PDB file of N, CA and C in Angstrom:
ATOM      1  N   UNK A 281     -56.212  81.371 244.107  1.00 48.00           N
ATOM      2  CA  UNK A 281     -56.884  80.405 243.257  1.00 48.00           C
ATOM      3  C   UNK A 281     -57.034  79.088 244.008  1.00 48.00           C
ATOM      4  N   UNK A 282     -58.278  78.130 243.484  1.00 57.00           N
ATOM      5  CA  UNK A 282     -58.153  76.879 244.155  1.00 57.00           C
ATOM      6  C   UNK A 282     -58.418  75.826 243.432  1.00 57.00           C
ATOM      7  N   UNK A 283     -57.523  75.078 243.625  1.00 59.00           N
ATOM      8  CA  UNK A 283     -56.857  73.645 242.807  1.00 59.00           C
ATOM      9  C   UNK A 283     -57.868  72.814 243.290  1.00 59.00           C
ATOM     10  N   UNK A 284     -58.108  71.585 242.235  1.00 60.00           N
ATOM     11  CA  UNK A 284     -59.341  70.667 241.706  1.00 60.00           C
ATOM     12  C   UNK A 284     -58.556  70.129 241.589  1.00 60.00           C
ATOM     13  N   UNK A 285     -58.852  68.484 242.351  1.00 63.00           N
ATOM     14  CA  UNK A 285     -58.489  67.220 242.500  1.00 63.00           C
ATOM     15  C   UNK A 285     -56.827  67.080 243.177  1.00 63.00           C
ATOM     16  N   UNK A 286     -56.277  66.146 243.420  1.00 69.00           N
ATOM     17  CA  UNK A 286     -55.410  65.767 243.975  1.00 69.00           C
ATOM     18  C   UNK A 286     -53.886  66.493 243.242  1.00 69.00           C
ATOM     19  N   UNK A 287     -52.899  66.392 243.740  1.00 65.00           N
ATOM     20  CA  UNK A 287     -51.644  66.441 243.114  1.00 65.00           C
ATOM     21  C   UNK A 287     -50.613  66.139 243.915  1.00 65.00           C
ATOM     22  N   UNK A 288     -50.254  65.117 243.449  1.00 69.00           N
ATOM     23  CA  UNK A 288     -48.875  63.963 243.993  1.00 69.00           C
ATOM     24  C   UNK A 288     -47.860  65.388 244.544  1.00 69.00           C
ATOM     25  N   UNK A 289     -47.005  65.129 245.767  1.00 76.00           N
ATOM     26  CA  UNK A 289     -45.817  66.170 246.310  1.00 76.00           C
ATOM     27  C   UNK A 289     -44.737  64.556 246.433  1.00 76.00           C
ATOM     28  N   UNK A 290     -43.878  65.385 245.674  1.00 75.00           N
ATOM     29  CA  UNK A 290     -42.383  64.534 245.672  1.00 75.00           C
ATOM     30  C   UNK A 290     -41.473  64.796 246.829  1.00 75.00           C
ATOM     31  N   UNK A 291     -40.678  64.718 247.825  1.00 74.00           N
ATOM     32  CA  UNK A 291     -39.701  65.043 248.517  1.00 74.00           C
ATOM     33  C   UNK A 291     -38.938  64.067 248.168  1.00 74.00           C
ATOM     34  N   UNK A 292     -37.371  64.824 247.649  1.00 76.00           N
ATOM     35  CA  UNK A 292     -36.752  63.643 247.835  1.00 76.00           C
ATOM     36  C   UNK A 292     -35.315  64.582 249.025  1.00 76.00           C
ATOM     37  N   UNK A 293     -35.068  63.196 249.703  1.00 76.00           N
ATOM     38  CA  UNK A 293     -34.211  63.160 250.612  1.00 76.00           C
ATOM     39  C   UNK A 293     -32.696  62.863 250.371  1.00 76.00           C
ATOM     40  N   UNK A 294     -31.539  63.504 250.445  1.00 76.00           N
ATOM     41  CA  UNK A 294     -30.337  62.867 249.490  1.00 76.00           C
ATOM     42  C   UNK A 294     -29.590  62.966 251.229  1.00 76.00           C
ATOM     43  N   UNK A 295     -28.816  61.391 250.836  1.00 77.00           N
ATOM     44  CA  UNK A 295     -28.459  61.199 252.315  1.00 77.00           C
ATOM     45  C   UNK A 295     -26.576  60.919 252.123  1.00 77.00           C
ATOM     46  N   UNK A 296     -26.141  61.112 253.050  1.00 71.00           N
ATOM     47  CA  UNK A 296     -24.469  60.396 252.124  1.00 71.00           C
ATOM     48  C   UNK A 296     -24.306  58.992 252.377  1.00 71.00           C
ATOM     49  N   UNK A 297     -23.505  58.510 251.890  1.00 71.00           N
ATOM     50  CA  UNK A 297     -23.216  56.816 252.135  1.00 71.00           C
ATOM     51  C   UNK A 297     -23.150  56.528 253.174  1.00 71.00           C
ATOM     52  N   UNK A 298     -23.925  55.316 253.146  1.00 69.00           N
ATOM     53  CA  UNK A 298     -24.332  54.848 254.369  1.00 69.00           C
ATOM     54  C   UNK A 298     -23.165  54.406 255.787  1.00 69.00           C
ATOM     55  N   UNK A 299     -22.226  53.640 254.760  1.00 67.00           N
ATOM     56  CA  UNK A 299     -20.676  53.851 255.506  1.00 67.00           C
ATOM     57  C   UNK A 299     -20.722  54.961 256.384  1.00 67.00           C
ATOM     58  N   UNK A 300     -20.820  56.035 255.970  1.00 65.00           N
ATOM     59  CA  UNK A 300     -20.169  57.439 256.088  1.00 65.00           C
ATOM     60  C   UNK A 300     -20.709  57.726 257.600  1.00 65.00           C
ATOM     61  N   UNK A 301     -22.610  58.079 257.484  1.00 68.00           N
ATOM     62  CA  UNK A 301     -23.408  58.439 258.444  1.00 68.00           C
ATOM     63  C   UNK A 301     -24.377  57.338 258.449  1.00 68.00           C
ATOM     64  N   UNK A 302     -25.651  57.201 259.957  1.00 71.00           N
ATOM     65  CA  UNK A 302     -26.476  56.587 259.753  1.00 71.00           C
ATOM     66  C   UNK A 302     -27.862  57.405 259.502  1.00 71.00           C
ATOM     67  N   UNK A 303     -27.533  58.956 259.083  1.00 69.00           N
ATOM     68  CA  UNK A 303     -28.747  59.745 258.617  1.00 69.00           C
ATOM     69  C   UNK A 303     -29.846  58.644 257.637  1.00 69.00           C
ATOM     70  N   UNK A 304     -29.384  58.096 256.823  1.00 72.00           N
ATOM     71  CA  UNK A 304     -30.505  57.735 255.923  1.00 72.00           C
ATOM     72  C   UNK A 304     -31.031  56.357 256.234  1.00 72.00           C
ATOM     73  N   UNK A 305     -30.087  55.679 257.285  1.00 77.00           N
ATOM     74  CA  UNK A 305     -31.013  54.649 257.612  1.00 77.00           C
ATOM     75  C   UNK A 305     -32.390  55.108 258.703  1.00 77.00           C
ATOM     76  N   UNK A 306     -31.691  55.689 259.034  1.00 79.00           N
ATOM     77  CA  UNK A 306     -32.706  56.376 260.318  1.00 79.00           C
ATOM     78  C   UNK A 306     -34.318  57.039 260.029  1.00 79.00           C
ATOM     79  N   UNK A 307     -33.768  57.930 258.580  1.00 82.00           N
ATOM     80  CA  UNK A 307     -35.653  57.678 257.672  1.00 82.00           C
ATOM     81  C   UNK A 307     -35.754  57.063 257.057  1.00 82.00           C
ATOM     82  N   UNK A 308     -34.833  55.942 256.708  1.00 82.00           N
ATOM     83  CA  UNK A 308     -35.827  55.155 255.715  1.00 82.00           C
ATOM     84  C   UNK A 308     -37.544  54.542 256.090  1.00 82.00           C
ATOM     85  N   UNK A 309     -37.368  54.338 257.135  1.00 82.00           N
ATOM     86  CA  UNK A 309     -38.482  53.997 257.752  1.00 82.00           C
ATOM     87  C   UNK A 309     -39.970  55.254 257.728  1.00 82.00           C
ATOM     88  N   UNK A 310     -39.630  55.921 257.819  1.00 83.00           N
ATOM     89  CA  UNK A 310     -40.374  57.318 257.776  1.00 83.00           C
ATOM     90  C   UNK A 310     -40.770  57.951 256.313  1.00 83.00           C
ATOM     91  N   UNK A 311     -40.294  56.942 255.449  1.00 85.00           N
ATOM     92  CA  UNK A 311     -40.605  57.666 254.122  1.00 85.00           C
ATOM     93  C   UNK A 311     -41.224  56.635 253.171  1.00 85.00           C
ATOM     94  N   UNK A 312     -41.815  56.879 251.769  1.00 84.00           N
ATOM     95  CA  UNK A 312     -43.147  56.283 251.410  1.00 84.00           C
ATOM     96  C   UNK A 312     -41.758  55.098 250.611  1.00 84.00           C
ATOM     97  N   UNK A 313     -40.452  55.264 250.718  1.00 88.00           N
ATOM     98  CA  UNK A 313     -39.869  55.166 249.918  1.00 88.00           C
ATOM     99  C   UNK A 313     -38.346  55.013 249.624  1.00 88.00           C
ATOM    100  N   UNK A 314     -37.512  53.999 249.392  1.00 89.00           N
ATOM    101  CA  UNK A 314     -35.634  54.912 249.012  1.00 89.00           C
ATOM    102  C   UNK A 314     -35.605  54.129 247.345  1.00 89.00           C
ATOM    103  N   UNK A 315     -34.840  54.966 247.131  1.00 88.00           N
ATOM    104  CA  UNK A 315     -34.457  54.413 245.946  1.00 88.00           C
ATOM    105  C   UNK A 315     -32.711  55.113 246.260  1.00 88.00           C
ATOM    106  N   UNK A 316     -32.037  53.777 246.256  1.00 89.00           N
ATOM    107  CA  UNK A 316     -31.047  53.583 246.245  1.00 89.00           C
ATOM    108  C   UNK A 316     -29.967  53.844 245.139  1.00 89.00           C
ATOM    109  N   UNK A 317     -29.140  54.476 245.568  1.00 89.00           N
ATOM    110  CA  UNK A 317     -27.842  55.126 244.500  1.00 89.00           C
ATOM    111  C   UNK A 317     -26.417  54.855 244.395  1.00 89.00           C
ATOM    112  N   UNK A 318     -26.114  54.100 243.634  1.00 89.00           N
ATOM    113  CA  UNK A 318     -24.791  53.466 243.642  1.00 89.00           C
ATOM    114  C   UNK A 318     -24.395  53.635 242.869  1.00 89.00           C
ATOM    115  N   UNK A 319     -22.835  54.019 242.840  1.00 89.00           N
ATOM    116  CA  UNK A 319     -21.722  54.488 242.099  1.00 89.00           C
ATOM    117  C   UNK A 319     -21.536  53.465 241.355  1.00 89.00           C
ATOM    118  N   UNK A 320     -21.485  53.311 240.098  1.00 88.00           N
ATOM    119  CA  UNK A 320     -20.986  52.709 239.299  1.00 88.00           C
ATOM    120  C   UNK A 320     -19.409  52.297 239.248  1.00 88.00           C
ATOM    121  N   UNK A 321     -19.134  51.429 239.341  1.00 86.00           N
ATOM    122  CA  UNK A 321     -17.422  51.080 238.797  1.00 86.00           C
ATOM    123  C   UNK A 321     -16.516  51.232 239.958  1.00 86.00           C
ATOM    124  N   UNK A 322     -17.495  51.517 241.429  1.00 87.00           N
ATOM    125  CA  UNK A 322     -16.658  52.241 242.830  1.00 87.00           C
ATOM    126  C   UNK A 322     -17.312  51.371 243.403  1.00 87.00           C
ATOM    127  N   UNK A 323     -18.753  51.520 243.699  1.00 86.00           N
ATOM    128  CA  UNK A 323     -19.290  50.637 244.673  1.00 86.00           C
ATOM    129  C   UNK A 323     -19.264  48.927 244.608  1.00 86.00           C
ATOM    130  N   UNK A 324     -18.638  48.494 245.591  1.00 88.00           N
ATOM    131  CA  UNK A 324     -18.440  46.705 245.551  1.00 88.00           C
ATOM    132  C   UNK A 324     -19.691  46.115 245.657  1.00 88.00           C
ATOM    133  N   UNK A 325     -19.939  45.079 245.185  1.00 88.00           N
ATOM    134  CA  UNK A 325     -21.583  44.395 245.306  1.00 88.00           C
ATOM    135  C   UNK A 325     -21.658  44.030 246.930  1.00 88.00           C
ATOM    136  N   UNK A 326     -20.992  43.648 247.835  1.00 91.00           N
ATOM    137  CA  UNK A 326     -20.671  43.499 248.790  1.00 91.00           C
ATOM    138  C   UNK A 326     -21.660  44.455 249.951  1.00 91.00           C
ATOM    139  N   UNK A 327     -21.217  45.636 249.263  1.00 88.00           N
ATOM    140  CA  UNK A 327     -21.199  46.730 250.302  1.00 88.00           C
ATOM    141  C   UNK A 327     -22.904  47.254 249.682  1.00 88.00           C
ATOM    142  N   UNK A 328     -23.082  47.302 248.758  1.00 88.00           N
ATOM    143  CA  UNK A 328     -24.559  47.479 247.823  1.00 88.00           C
ATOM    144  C   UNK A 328     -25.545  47.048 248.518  1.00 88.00           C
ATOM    145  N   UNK A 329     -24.978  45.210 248.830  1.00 92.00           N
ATOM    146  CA  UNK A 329     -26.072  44.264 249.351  1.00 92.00           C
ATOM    147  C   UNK A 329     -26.245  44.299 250.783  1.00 92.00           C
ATOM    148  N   UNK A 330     -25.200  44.835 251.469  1.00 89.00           N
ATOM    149  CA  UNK A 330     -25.492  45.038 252.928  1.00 89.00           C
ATOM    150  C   UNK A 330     -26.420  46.465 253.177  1.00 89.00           C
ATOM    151  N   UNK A 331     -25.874  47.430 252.431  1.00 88.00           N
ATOM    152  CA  UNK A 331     -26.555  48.433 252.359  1.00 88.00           C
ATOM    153  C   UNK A 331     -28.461  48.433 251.909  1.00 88.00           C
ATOM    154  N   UNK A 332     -28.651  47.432 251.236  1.00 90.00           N
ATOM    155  CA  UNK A 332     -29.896  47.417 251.089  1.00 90.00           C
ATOM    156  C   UNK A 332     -30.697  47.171 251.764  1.00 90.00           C
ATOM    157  N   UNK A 333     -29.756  45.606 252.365  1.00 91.00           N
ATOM    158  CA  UNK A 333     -30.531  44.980 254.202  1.00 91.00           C
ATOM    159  C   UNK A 333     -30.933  45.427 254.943  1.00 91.00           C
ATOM    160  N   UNK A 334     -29.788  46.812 255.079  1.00 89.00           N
ATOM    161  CA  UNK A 334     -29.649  47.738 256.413  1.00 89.00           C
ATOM    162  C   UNK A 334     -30.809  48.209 256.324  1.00 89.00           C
ATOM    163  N   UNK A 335     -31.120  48.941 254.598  1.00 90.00           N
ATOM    164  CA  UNK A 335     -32.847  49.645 254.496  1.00 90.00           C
ATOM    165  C   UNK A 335     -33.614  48.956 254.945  1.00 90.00           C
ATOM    166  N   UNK A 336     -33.833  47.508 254.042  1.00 92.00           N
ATOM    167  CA  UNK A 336     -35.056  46.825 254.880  1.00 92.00           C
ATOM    168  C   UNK A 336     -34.949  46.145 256.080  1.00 92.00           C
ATOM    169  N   UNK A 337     -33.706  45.700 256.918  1.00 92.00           N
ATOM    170  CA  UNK A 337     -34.215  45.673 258.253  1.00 92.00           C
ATOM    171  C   UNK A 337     -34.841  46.958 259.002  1.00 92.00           C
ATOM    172  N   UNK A 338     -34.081  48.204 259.111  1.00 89.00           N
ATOM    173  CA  UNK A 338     -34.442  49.256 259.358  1.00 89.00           C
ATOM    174  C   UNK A 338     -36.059  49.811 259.251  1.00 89.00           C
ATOM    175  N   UNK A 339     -36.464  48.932 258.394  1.00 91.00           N
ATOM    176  CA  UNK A 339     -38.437  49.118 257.787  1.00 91.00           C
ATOM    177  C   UNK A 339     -38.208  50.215 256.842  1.00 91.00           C
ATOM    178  N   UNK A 340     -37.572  50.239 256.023  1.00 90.00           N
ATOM    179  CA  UNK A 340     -37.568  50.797 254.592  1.00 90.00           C
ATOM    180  C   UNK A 340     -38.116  50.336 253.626  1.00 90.00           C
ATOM    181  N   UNK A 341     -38.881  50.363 252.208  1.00 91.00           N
ATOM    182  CA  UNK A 341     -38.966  49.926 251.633  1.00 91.00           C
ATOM    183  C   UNK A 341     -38.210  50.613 250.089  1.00 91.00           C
ATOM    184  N   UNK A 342     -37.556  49.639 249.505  1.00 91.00           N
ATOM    185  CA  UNK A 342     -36.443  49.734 248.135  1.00 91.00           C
ATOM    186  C   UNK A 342     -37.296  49.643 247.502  1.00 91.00           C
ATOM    187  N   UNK A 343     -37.812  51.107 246.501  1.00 91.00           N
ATOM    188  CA  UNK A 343     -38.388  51.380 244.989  1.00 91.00           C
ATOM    189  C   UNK A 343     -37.578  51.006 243.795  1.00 91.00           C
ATOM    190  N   UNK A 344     -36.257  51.356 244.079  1.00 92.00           N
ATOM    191  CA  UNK A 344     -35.730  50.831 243.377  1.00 92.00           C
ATOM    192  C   UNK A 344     -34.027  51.093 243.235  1.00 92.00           C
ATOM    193  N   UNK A 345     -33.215  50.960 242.362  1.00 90.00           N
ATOM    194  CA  UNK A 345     -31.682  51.229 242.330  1.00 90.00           C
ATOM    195  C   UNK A 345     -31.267  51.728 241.668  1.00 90.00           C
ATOM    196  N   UNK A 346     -30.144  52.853 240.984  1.00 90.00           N
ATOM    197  CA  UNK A 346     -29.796  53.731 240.360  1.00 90.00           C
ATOM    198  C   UNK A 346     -28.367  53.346 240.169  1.00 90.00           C
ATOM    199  N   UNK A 347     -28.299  53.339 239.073  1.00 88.00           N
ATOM    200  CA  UNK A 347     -27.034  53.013 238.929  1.00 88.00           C
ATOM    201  C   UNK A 347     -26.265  54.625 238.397  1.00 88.00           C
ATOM    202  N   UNK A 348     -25.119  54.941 239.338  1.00 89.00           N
ATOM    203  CA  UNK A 348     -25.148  56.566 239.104  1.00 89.00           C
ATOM    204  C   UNK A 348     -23.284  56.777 238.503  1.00 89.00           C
ATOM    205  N   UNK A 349     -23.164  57.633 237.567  1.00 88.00           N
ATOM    206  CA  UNK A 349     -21.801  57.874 236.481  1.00 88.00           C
ATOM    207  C   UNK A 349     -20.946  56.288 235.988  1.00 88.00           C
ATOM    208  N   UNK A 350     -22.084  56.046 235.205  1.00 83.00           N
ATOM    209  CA  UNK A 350     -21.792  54.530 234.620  1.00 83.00           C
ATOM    210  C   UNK A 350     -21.357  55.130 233.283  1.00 83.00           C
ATOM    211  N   UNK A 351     -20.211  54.251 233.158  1.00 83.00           N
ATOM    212  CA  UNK A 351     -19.480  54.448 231.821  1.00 83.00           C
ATOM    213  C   UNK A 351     -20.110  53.588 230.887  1.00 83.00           C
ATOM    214  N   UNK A 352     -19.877  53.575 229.741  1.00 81.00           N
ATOM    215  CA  UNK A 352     -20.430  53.160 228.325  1.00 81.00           C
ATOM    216  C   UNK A 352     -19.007  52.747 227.675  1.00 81.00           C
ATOM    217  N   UNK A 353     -17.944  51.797 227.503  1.00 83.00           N
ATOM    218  CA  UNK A 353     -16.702  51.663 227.308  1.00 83.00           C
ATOM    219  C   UNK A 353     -17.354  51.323 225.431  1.00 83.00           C
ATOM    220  N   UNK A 354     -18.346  50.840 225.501  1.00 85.00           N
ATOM    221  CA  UNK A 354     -18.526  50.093 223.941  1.00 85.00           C
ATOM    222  C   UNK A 354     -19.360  51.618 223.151  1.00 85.00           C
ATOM    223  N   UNK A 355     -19.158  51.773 222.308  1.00 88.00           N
ATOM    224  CA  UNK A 355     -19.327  53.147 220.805  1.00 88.00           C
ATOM    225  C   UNK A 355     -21.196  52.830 221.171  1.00 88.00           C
ATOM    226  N   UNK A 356     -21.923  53.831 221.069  1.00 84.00           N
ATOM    227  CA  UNK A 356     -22.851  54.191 221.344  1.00 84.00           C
ATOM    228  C   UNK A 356     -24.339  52.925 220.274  1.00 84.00           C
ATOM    229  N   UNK A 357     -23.320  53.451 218.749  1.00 89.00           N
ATOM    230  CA  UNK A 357     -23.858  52.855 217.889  1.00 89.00           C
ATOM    231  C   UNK A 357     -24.197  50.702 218.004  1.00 89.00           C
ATOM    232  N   UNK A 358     -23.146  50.647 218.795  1.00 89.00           N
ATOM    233  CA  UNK A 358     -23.239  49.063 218.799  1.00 89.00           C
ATOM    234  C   UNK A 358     -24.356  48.383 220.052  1.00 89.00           C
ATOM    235  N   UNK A 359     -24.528  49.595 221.120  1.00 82.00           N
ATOM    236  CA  UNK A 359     -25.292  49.424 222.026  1.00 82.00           C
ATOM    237  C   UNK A 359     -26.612  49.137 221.262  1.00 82.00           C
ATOM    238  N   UNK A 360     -27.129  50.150 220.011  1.00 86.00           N
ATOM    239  CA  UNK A 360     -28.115  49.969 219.413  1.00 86.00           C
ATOM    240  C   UNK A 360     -28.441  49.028 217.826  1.00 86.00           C
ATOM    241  N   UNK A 361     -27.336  48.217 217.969  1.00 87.00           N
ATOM    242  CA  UNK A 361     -27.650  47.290 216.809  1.00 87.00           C
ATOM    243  C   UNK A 361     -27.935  46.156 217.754  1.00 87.00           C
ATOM    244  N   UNK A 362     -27.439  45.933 219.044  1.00 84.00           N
ATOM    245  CA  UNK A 362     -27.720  44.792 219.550  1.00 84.00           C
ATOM    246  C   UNK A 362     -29.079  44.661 220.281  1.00 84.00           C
ATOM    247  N   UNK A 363     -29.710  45.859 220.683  1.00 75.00           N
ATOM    248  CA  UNK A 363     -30.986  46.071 221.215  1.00 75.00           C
ATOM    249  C   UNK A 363     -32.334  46.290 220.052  1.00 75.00           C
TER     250      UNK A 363
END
């Protein structure tokens, strides 16, 4: 069969902390894209903000940030009386 008009292809790339290896600085540059993933309640702002630099000196560009196994300490219900 043959497909009519365009259709967006996603790759996504999952890299380990940047600490760890320099795999993901190394494509950031090579990709349309990072969106950045940080541990909630583990990761120091410290280490977040260097880590982001590293992308954009490197020629990355940050889509955006994820905030990843974030706790909710306050009852679900109060989140939504205040919003």
């Amino acid at each position: 069969s043959r497909r009519t008009g365009t259709c967006p292809r996603t790759t996504v790339i999952a890299s380990p902390a940047s600490q760890n290896t320099s795999d993901g600085l190394s494509v950031s540059n090579q990709v349309d894209g990072v969106i950045l993933v940080i541990e909630a309640e583990h990761t120091r702002w410290p280490v977040a903000e260097k880590t982001k630099e590293d992308i954009i000196q490197s020629g990355g560009k940050i889509l955006g940030i994820l905030f990843n196994r974030r706790k909710f300490y306050i009852p679900p219900f109060i989140y939504q009386r205040l919003s």
